[in-house]
XYZ file of C-alpha atoms in Angstrom:
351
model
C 2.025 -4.519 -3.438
C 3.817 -6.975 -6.339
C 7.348 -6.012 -4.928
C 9.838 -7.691 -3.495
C 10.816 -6.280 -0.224
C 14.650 -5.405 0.238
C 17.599 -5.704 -2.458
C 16.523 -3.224 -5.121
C 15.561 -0.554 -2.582
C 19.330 -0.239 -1.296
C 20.244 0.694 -4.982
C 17.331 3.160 -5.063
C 18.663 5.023 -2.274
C 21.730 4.875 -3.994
C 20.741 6.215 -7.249
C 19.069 8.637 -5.575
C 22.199 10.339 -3.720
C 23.788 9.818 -7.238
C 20.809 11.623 -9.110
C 21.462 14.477 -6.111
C 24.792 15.022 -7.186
C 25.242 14.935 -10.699
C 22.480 16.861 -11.580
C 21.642 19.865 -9.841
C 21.668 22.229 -11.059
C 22.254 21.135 -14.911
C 18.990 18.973 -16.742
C 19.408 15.523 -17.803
C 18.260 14.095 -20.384
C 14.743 12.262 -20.139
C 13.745 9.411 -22.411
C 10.507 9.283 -24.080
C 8.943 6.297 -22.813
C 4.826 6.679 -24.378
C 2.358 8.873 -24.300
C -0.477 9.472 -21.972
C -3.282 7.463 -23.267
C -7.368 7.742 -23.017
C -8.691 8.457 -19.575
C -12.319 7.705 -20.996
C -12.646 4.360 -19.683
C -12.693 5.885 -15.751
C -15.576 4.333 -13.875
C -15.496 7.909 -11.489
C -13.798 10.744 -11.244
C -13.161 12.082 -7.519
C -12.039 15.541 -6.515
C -12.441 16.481 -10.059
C -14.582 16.589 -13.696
C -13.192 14.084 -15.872
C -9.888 15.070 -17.452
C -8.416 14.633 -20.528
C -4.585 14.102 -22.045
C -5.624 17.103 -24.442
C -7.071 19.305 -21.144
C -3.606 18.453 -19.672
C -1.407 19.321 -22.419
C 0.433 22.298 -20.904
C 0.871 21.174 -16.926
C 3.288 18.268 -15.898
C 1.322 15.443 -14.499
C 2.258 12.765 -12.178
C 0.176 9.621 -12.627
C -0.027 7.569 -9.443
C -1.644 3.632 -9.319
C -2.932 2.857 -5.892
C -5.041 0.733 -4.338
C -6.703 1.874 -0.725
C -4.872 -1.280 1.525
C -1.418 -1.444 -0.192
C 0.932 -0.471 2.587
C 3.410 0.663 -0.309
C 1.459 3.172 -1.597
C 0.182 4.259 1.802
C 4.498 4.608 2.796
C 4.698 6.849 -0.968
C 1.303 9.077 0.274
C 3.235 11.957 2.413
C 5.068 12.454 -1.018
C 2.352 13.169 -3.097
C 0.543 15.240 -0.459
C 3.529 17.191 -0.511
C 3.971 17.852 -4.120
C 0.340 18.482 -5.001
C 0.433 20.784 -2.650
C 4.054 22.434 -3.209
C 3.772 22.407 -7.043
C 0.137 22.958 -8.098
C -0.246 26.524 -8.858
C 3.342 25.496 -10.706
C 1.610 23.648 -12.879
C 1.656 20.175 -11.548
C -1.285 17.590 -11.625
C -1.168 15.069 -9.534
C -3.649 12.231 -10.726
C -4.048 9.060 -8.719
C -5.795 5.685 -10.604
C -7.185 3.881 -8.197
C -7.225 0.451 -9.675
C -8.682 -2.270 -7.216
C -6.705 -5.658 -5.999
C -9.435 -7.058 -3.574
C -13.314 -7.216 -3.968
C -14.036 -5.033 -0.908
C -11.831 -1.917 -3.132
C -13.885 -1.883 -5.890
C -16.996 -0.759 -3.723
C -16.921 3.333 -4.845
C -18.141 3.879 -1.082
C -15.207 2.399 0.172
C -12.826 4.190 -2.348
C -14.631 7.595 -1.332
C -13.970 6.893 2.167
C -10.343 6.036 1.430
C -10.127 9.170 0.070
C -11.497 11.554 2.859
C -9.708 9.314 6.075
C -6.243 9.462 3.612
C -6.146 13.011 2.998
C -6.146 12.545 -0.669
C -6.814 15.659 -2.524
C -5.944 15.445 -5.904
C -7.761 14.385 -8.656
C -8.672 10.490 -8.806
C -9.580 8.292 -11.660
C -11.807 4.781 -10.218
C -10.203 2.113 -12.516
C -12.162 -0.721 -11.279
C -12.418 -2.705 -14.984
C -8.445 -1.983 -14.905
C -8.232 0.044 -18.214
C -6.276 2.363 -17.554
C -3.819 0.112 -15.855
C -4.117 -2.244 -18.957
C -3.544 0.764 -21.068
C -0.027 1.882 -19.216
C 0.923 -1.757 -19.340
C 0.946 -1.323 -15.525
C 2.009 -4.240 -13.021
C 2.737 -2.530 -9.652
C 1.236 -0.383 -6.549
C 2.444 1.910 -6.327
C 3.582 3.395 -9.762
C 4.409 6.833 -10.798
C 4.625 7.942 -14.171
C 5.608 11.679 -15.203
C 3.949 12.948 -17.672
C 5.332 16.183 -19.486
C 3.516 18.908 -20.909
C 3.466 18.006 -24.478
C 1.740 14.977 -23.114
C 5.023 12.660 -23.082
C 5.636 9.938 -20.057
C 9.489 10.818 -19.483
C 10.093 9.068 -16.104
C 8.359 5.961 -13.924
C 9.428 5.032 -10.595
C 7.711 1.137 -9.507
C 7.446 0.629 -5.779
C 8.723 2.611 -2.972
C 11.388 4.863 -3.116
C 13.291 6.950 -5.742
C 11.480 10.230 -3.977
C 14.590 12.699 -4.367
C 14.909 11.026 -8.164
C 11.335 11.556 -9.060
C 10.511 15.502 -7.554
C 13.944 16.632 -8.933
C 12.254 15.296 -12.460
C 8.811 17.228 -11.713
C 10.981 20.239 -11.347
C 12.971 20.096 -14.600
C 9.636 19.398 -16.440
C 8.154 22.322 -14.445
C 10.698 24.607 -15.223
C 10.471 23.398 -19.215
C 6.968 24.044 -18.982
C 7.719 27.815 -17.857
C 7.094 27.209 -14.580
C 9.265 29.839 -12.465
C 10.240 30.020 -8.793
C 10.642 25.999 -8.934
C 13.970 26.171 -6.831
C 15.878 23.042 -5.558
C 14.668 22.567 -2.635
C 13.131 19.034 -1.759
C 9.848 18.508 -0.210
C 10.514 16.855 3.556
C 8.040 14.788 5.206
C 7.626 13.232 8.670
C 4.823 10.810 8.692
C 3.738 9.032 11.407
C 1.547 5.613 11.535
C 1.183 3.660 8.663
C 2.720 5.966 6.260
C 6.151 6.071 8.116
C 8.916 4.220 6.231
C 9.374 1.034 7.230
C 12.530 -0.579 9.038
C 14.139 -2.296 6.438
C 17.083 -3.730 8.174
C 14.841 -5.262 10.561
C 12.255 -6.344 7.788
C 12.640 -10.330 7.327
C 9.051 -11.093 6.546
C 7.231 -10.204 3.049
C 3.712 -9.857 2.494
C 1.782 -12.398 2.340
C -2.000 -13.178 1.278
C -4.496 -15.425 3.265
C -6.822 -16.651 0.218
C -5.572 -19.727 -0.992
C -5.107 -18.246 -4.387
C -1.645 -16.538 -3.478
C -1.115 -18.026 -0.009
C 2.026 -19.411 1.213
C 3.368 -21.181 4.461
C -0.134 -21.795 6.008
C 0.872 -24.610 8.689
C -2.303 -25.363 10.019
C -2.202 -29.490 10.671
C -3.675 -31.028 7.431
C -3.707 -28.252 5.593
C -6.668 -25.892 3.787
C -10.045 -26.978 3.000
C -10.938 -24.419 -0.034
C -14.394 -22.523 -0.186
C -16.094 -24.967 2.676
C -16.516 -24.348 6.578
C -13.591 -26.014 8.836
C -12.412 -26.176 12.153
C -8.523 -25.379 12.486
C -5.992 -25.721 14.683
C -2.576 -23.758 15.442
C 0.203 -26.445 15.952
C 2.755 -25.936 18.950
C 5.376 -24.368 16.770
C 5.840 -22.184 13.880
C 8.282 -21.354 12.271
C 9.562 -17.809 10.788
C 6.878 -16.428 8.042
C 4.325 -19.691 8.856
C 1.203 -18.709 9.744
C -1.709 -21.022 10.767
C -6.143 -20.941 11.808
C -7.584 -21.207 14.897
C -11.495 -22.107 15.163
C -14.005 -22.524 12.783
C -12.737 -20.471 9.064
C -13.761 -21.040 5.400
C -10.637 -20.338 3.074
C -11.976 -18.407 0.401
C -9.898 -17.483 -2.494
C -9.163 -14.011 -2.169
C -9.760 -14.336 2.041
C -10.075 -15.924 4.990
C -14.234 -15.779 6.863
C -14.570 -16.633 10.458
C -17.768 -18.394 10.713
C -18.076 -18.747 14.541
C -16.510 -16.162 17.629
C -13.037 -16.851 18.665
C -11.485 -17.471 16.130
C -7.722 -16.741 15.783
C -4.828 -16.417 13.286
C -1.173 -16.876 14.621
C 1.825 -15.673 12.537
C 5.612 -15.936 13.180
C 7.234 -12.767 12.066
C 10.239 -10.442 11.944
C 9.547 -6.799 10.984
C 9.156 -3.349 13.064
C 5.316 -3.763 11.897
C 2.325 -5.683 11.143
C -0.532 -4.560 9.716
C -3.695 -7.061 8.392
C -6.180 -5.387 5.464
C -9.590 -6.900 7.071
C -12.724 -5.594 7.478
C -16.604 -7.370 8.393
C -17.412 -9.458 5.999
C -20.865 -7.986 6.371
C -20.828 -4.254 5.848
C -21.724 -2.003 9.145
C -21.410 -5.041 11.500
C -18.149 -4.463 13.972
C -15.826 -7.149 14.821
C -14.212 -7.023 18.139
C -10.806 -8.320 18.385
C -7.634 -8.990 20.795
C -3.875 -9.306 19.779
C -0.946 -10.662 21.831
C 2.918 -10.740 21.706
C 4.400 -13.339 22.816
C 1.448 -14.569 24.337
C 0.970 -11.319 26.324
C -0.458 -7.912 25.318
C 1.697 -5.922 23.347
C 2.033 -3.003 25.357
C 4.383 -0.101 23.978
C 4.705 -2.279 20.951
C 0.968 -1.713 19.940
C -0.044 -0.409 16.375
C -2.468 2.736 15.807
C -5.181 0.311 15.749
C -5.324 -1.599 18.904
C -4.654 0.045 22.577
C -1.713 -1.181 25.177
C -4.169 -4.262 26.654
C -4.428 -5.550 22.479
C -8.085 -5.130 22.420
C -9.256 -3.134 18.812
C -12.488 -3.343 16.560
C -12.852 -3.713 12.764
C -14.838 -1.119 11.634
C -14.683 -1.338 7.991
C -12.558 -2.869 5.351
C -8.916 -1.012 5.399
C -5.446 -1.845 6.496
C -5.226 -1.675 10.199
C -1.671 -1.164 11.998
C -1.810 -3.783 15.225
C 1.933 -4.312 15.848
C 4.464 -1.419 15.898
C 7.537 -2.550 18.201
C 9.690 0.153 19.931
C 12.763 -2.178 19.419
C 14.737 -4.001 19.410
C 13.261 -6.319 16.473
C 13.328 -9.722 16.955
C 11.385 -13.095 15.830
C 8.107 -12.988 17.553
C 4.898 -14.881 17.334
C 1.596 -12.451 16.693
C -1.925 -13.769 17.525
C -4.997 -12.066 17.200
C -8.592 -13.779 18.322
C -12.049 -12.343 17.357
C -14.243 -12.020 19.769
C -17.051 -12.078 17.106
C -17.798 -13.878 13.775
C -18.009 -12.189 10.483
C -14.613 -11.285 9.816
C -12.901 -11.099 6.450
C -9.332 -11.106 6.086
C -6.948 -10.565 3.167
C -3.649 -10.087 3.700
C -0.525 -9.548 6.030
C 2.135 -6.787 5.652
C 4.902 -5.747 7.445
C 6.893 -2.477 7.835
C-alpha cells in the first residue's frame, strides 16, 4: 500500500521496454546501494530455519516486504511464484518479510494461513516489531530488494511494476554468481482474481482507509464520532471517492465495528475493482453480507467473493474481491449491508 496509484507506473512500463532493449544481452552496471543486514530480530521463520546474510553469501536473494491484505503485493505475487520457482536450483532465494500494517496481520495464525491460501512457498521472515523493515529503511508494500551474492543490495523496485527490469537483474546476478543455463527468457504469468493487474486507465479511485486515523471523504451527515457507538446515516448523494455509514458503527482508529445487524457502507467509485480487507471482529464468528450496484445485484460484475445475487460471508480477516465489472467502467455507487453484527473493516482498494 503507501503508493500513489497512476503517474509513475506509466514511466515504469516505460523504463521497462527501455531496460529490454538496451541491455540484452550486454550487463549493466549495478550500483551498490547497502548491504543485507541482521535477520536476527525475525519473530518466525516460515517455510524455512532461520537464515542468515552469511548462510546466503553465495545465492542471489530477492527480499520481498508484504503484508497479507495489500492488494499491491497480492498484483506482484504471480511474479515471485514464478521466479522462486524458475530460478531456485539457479541459485535464487526468494525471502518475503512479512511486516504487519493492521492489528488482525500480526496474529502468526493469520500470517500462516496467508501463507498456505496464497501459495507462498518461499522462505518468510514474521517482522511484526518492524525490524527488519526499520533496518532496510523500508517505507512501501510491496518492496523488492536484490541482494547479490557477496551479500550486496544492487537493485530495489517500490510498488508495482518494473517486473521485466527486476528478473532481467536476477539473471545478470545469477549468471555472476556462476549460475549457467539462465537464458533470456522472461517468466509470463496469467493470474486471475485478485492478483490480476489492475485496469489502470479505468482506475480513478485510490485506496482509502476506514479508521479515522488515515480516513478521508467520509460524508456521513455530521460527521465521525471516534472510539464510541453511533447510529449513521448515508445522505442522498455522494459524490466520486465519498464514502459514508449506515446503522449503528463505532469508528475505531485503525477500523470501522458494526455493533448491531444491517449495517451498511456505501462508496462512490470508479475502478474495474473493489475489494474491502475485513474480517469478524470476533475470531471464528461469520458475518453474512449483501452487495449491490447501482442499487441492484451486481450480476456479471461480481468479485470472487460474492455470487451473481451479491450475497457473500466473511470468514476471516483477508482482502475479499466483491466488485469486478466486465466493462465498460464507469462511476458507480457500491453498497454492501451485513446481515449480522461483528464486523471489522479496514480498508477499500480498487483494481
Amino acid at each position: 500500500m503507501d503508493q500513489e496509484a497512476t503517474p509513475w507506473r506509466t514511466v515504469l512500463r516505460s523504463a521497462d521496454r527501455l531496460f529490454r532493449a538496451t541491455t540484452h544481452p550486454a550487463a549493466v552496471q549495478l550500483p551498490v546501494e547497502g548491504s543485507l543486514p541482521s535477520l536476527a530480530s525475525a519473530t518466525q521463520w516460515l517455510n524455512s530455519p532461520p537464515l542468515t546474510p552469511a548462510g546466503l553469501r553465495g545465492r542471489v536473494v530477492l527480499v520481498d516486504f508484504w503484508t497479507y491484505t495489500c492488494i499491491n503485493w497480492l498484483r506482484t505475487l504471480p511474479y515471485l511464484r514464478a521466479w522462486a520457482d524458475k530460478y531456485r536450483d539457479h541459485g535464487l532465494v526468494v525471502l518475503g518479510v512479512h511486516t504487519p500494517e493492521f492489528d488482525v496481520e500480526h496474529d502468526l495464525d493469520n500470517v500462516r494461513r496467508a501463507v498456505t491460501d496464497l501459495g507462498v512457498d518461499y522462505p518468510v521472515v514474521v517482522d511484526n516489531d518492524y525490524a527488519i523493515w526499520t533496518a532496510f529503511d523500508n517505507h512501501y508494500w510491496p518492496a523488492l530488494y536484490v541482494v547479490d551474492a557477496q551479500g550486496q543490495i544492487r537493485h530495489h523496485q517500490f510498488g508495482e511494476g518494473g517486473y521485466q527490469q527486476s528478473e532481467m537483474i536476477l539473471q545478470q546476478l545469477l549468471v555472476e554468481a556462476g549460475a549457467e543455463g539462465i537464458g533470456q527468457d522472461l517468466v509470463v504469468v496469467d493470474p486471475g482474481g485478485v492478483e490480476a493487474a489492475a485496469d489502470w486507465d479505468s482506475l480513478w479511485s485510490p485506496e482509502n482507509y476506514l479508521g479515522y486515523a488515515r480516513t478521508e471523504n467520509f460524508a456521513s451527515p455530521d460527521g465521525a464520532v471516534l472510539d464510541t457507538p453511533q447510529v449513521y446515516a448515508v445522505p442522498g448523494r455522494l459524490r466520486l471517492n465519498q464514502w459514508a455509514l449506515a446503522g449503528d458503527w463505532t469508528v475505531k482508529r485503525q477500523a470501522i465495528v458494526l455493533n448491531a445487524p444491517d449495517g451498511g457502507i456505501a462508496y462512490r467509485f470508479h475502478a474495474r475493482d473493489l475489494h474491502l480487507v475485513m474480517g469478524p471482529a470476533t475470531p471464528g464468528t461469520p458475518v453474512r453480507f449483501r452487495v449491490l450496484l447501482d442499487g441492484q445485484p451486481p450480476g456479471a460484475a461480481h468479485g470472487t467473493d460474492v455470487d451473481e445475487a451479491g450475497d457473500g460471508t466473511v470468514t476471516r480477516p483477508r482482502l475479499y474481491q466483491l466488485i469486478r465489472q466486465p466493462g465498460p467502467i464507469t462511476e458507480r455507487t457500491f453498497e454492501i449491508t451485513f446481515l449480522d453484527p461483528g464486523v471489522q473493516a479496514y480498508a477499500f482498494t480498487f483494481g
